[in-house]
CSV table of C-alpha atoms in Angstrom, one decimal:
chain,number,residue,atom,x,y,z
Y,246,GLU,CA,98.6,116.1,98.2
Y,247,VAL,CA,96.0,114.5,100.4
Y,248,LEU,CA,97.6,113.9,103.8
Y,249,LEU,CA,96.8,112.9,107.4
Y,250,VAL,CA,99.5,113.5,110.0
Y,251,GLU,CA,99.0,112.2,113.6
Y,252,SER,CA,100.8,113.6,116.7
Y,253,GLY,CA,100.5,113.4,120.4
Y,254,GLY,CA,101.6,109.9,121.1
Y,255,GLY,CA,104.1,109.0,123.8
Y,256,LEU,CA,104.7,107.2,127.1
Y,257,VAL,CA,102.1,107.6,129.8
Y,258,GLN,CA,101.5,105.8,133.1
Y,259,PRO,CA,98.5,103.5,133.6
Y,260,GLY,CA,95.5,105.6,134.6
Y,261,GLY,CA,96.8,108.6,132.7
Y,262,SER,CA,95.5,110.6,129.8
Y,263,LEU,CA,96.7,111.6,126.4
Y,264,ARG,CA,95.2,113.5,123.5
Y,265,LEU,CA,96.0,112.5,119.9
Y,266,SER,CA,95.7,114.9,117.0
Y,267,CYS,CA,95.3,114.2,113.3
Y,268,ALA,CA,96.0,117.1,110.9
Y,269,ALA,CA,94.4,116.9,107.5
Y,270,SER,CA,95.4,118.7,104.4
Y,271,GLY,CA,94.8,118.5,100.6
Y,272,PHE,CA,91.1,117.8,100.8
Y,273,THR,CA,87.9,119.3,102.2
Y,274,PHE,CA,88.1,117.8,105.7
Y,275,SER,CA,84.6,118.9,106.8
Y,276,SER,CA,83.1,116.7,104.1
Y,277,TYR,CA,84.4,113.4,105.3
Y,278,TRP,CA,83.7,110.9,108.1
Y,279,MET,CA,86.9,110.0,110.1
Y,280,HIS,CA,88.0,107.1,112.2
Y,281,TRP,CA,90.7,106.0,114.6
Y,282,VAL,CA,92.2,102.6,114.2
Y,283,ARG,CA,94.9,101.1,116.5
Y,284,GLN,CA,97.5,98.3,116.2
Y,285,ALA,CA,99.2,96.7,119.1
Y,286,PRO,CA,102.9,95.7,118.5
Y,287,GLY,CA,102.9,92.6,116.3
Y,288,LYS,CA,99.1,92.4,116.2
Y,289,GLY,CA,96.3,93.2,113.8
Y,290,LEU,CA,94.3,96.3,113.1
Y,291,VAL,CA,91.5,97.1,115.5
Y,292,TRP,CA,88.8,99.8,114.9
Y,293,VAL,CA,88.6,102.3,117.8
Y,294,SER,CA,86.1,105.1,117.0
Y,295,ARG,CA,84.5,107.2,114.3
Y,296,VAL,CA,82.9,110.6,113.9
Y,297,ASN,CA,80.7,111.9,111.2
Y,298,SER,CA,81.5,114.9,109.0
Y,299,ASP,CA,80.1,117.6,111.3
Y,300,GLY,CA,81.0,116.0,114.6
Y,301,SER,CA,77.5,115.4,115.7
Y,302,SER,CA,77.6,111.6,115.8
Y,303,THR,CA,80.2,109.3,117.3
Y,304,THR,CA,80.7,105.6,117.9
Y,305,TYR,CA,83.2,103.6,119.9
Y,306,ALA,CA,84.5,100.1,120.2
Y,307,ASP,CA,83.4,98.4,123.4
Y,308,SER,CA,87.0,98.3,124.7
Y,309,VAL,CA,87.3,102.1,124.8
Y,310,GLU,CA,83.7,103.2,125.4
Y,311,GLY,CA,83.5,105.6,128.3
Y,312,ARG,CA,87.3,106.2,128.3
Y,313,PHE,CA,88.0,107.7,124.9
Y,314,THR,CA,86.4,110.6,123.2
Y,315,ILE,CA,86.6,111.4,119.5
Y,316,SER,CA,86.1,114.9,118.2
Y,317,ARG,CA,87.0,117.2,115.4
Y,318,ASP,CA,87.5,120.9,114.6
Y,319,ASN,CA,86.6,121.5,111.0
Y,320,ALA,CA,87.9,125.0,111.2
Y,321,LYS,CA,91.3,123.7,112.0
Y,322,ASN,CA,91.1,120.6,109.8
Y,323,THR,CA,91.9,118.4,112.8
Y,324,LEU,CA,90.7,115.2,114.3
Y,325,TYR,CA,91.2,114.4,117.9
Y,326,LEU,CA,91.2,111.4,120.2
Y,327,GLN,CA,91.1,112.1,124.0
Y,328,MET,CA,92.2,109.0,125.8
Y,329,ASN,CA,91.6,108.8,129.6
Y,330,SER,CA,92.1,106.0,132.2
Y,331,LEU,CA,94.7,104.5,130.0
Y,332,ARG,CA,95.6,100.8,130.4
Y,333,ALA,CA,98.5,98.7,129.4
Y,334,GLU,CA,96.3,97.1,126.7
Y,335,ASP,CA,95.9,100.5,125.0
Y,336,THR,CA,99.5,100.4,124.0
Y,337,ALA,CA,99.5,100.6,120.2
Y,338,VAL,CA,100.1,102.6,117.1
Y,339,TYR,CA,97.1,104.8,116.5
Y,340,TYR,CA,96.1,105.7,113.0
Y,341,CYS,CA,93.6,108.2,111.8
Y,342,ALA,CA,91.8,107.3,108.6
Y,343,ARG,CA,89.4,108.9,106.1
Y,344,VAL,CA,86.2,107.3,104.7
Y,345,ARG,CA,86.4,107.6,100.9
Y,346,ASP,CA,82.7,108.4,100.5
Y,347,GLY,CA,79.8,109.7,102.6
Y,348,THR,CA,78.5,106.3,103.6
Y,349,LYS,CA,78.7,104.5,106.9
Y,350,SER,CA,80.1,101.4,105.3
Y,351,GLY,CA,82.7,103.1,103.2
Y,352,ALA,CA,86.3,102.1,103.0
Y,353,PHE,CA,89.2,103.9,104.6
Y,354,ASP,CA,91.1,105.4,101.6
Y,355,ILE,CA,93.6,107.7,103.3
Y,356,TRP,CA,95.6,106.8,106.4
Y,357,GLY,CA,98.1,108.7,108.5
Y,358,GLN,CA,101.5,107.4,109.3
Y,359,GLY,CA,100.5,106.5,112.9
Y,360,THR,CA,101.5,107.7,116.4
Y,361,MET,CA,102.8,105.3,119.1
Y,362,VAL,CA,101.1,105.3,122.5
Y,363,THR,CA,102.8,103.3,125.2
Y,364,VAL,CA,101.1,102.8,128.6
Y,365,SER,CA,103.6,101.7,131.2
Y,366,SER,CA,104.8,102.5,134.7
H,217,SER,CA,79.6,91.3,117.7
H,218,TYR,CA,80.4,90.4,114.1
H,219,VAL,CA,83.5,88.4,113.5
H,220,LEU,CA,85.7,88.2,110.4
H,221,THR,CA,88.0,85.2,110.2
H,222,GLN,CA,91.1,85.1,108.0
H,223,PRO,CA,93.8,82.4,107.7
H,224,PRO,CA,97.0,83.5,109.5
H,225,SER,CA,99.1,82.9,106.4
H,226,VAL,CA,99.0,82.1,102.7
H,227,SER,CA,102.0,81.0,100.7
H,228,VAL,CA,102.4,81.3,97.0
H,229,ALA,CA,105.1,81.0,94.4
H,230,PRO,CA,105.9,84.0,92.2
H,231,GLY,CA,103.7,84.2,89.1
H,232,LYS,CA,101.0,82.1,90.7
H,233,THR,CA,97.6,83.1,92.1
H,234,ALA,CA,97.0,83.8,95.8
H,235,ARG,CA,93.5,83.7,97.3
H,236,ILE,CA,93.0,85.2,100.7
H,237,THR,CA,89.7,84.5,102.3
H,238,CYS,CA,87.6,86.4,104.9
H,239,GLY,CA,84.8,84.4,106.6
H,240,GLY,CA,81.8,85.9,108.3
H,241,ASN,CA,78.2,84.9,108.9
H,242,ASN,CA,76.3,85.9,105.7
H,243,ILE,CA,79.1,88.2,104.8
H,244,ARG,CA,77.6,88.5,101.3
H,245,SER,CA,75.1,91.0,102.8
H,246,LYS,CA,78.0,93.3,103.8
H,247,SER,CA,80.4,95.5,101.9
H,248,VAL,CA,83.9,94.1,102.4
H,249,HIS,CA,87.0,96.2,102.0
H,250,TRP,CA,90.7,95.0,101.9
H,251,TYR,CA,93.9,96.6,103.0
H,252,GLN,CA,97.5,95.8,102.4
H,253,GLN,CA,100.1,96.6,105.1
H,254,LYS,CA,103.8,96.2,104.7
H,255,PRO,CA,106.2,96.2,107.7
H,256,GLY,CA,106.5,99.6,109.4
H,257,GLN,CA,104.0,101.2,107.0
H,258,ALA,CA,100.4,102.3,107.3
H,259,PRO,CA,97.7,100.2,105.7
H,260,VAL,CA,96.8,100.8,102.0
H,261,LEU,CA,93.3,100.3,100.6
H,262,VAL,CA,93.5,97.7,97.8
H,263,MET,CA,89.8,96.7,97.3
H,264,TYR,CA,86.6,98.3,98.3
H,265,TYR,CA,82.9,97.3,98.1
H,266,ASP,CA,83.9,93.7,97.5
H,267,ARG,CA,85.4,94.1,94.0
H,268,ASP,CA,86.3,97.8,93.2
H,269,ARG,CA,89.9,98.7,92.8
H,270,PRO,CA,91.2,102.1,93.9
H,271,SER,CA,93.3,104.0,91.3
H,272,GLY,CA,96.9,102.8,91.3
H,273,ILE,CA,96.1,99.3,92.4
H,274,PRO,CA,97.1,96.8,89.7
H,275,GLU,CA,94.5,94.8,87.8
H,276,ARG,CA,96.1,91.7,89.2
H,277,PHE,CA,94.1,92.4,92.4
H,278,SER,CA,90.4,91.4,92.3
H,279,GLY,CA,87.7,90.6,94.9
H,280,SER,CA,84.5,88.7,95.3
H,281,ASN,CA,82.0,88.1,98.0
H,282,SER,CA,79.5,85.3,98.2
H,283,GLY,CA,77.7,83.3,100.9
H,284,ASN,CA,79.9,83.3,104.0
H,285,THR,CA,83.2,84.1,102.4
H,286,ALA,CA,84.8,87.1,100.8
H,287,THR,CA,88.0,86.6,98.8
H,288,LEU,CA,90.9,88.8,97.7
H,289,THR,CA,92.6,87.3,94.7
H,290,ILE,CA,96.0,88.3,93.5
H,291,SER,CA,97.1,87.0,90.1
H,292,ARG,CA,100.6,86.7,88.9
H,293,VAL,CA,102.0,87.3,92.4
H,294,GLU,CA,105.1,89.3,92.7
H,295,ALA,CA,107.7,89.6,95.5
H,296,GLY,CA,106.4,93.1,96.2
H,297,ASP,CA,103.0,91.7,97.1
H,298,GLU,CA,104.4,90.1,100.2
H,299,ALA,CA,102.5,91.8,103.1
H,300,ASP,CA,99.7,91.5,105.6
H,301,TYR,CA,96.2,91.7,104.2
H,302,TYR,CA,93.2,92.7,106.3
H,303,CYS,CA,89.5,92.5,105.4
H,304,GLN,CA,87.0,94.9,106.9
H,305,ALA,CA,83.3,95.4,107.1
H,306,TRP,CA,80.7,97.5,108.9
H,307,ASP,CA,78.4,95.7,111.2
H,308,SER,CA,75.0,97.5,111.0
H,309,ASP,CA,73.7,95.7,114.1
H,310,SER,CA,76.3,97.2,116.4
H,311,ASP,CA,77.3,100.2,114.3
H,312,HIS,CA,80.9,99.1,114.7
H,313,TRP,CA,83.5,98.4,112.1
H,314,VAL,CA,85.3,95.1,112.2
H,315,PHE,CA,88.7,94.0,110.8
H,316,GLY,CA,89.7,90.4,110.2
H,317,GLY,CA,92.7,89.1,112.1
H,318,GLY,CA,95.0,89.6,109.0
H,319,THR,CA,96.7,87.2,106.6
H,320,LYS,CA,100.4,87.2,106.0
H,321,LEU,CA,101.0,86.6,102.3
H,322,ILE,CA,104.3,84.8,101.9
H,323,VAL,CA,105.9,84.8,98.4
H,324,LEU,CA,108.1,81.7,98.2
């Protein structure tokens, strides 16, 4: 079964850091581009970041550029999101998602169940 | 940055046809994908590259993209189709991915 499982969420104070993980199984992880998408409580989906299949290229939404870092370990079949200088507006469920084909414009065909990040004092 | 605009809600009676629109400047030049999200669940891909259905998605779901509007059409709507629907596209100018604000499909 193709599966993505996020972990690492929790409560953190403003200005703090957190690292999210996304464990992949059931497919050749190293062949796929991956993304992080977040959803604030009661709000819509917002794209956060993407990494290409070998980890050599990354892109970030303007709202997280310079604070968040996406990376992957293909040997461990794991995607990461290092989040620094966290703000209250970063509070959201964070999903990892797989691009179904090798194209930049491809759809996200597999999603994890999400991990909640709460930034509050 | 590129903006995708969706109506906040669409209401439809069971058995009728629902059309959910996604507006964007010259959106026909982009590949649009659609996701369904039910409360407390992760999004599910229901349409990709404007009009292709993933395996397991009923034929009642179809898509189109023309001019400044992409449309997800759900025929013979069922109670189980009630959910939030999001359109998505990649903006080549910014190399960013964009989601619409989402449309809540209400089955009367």
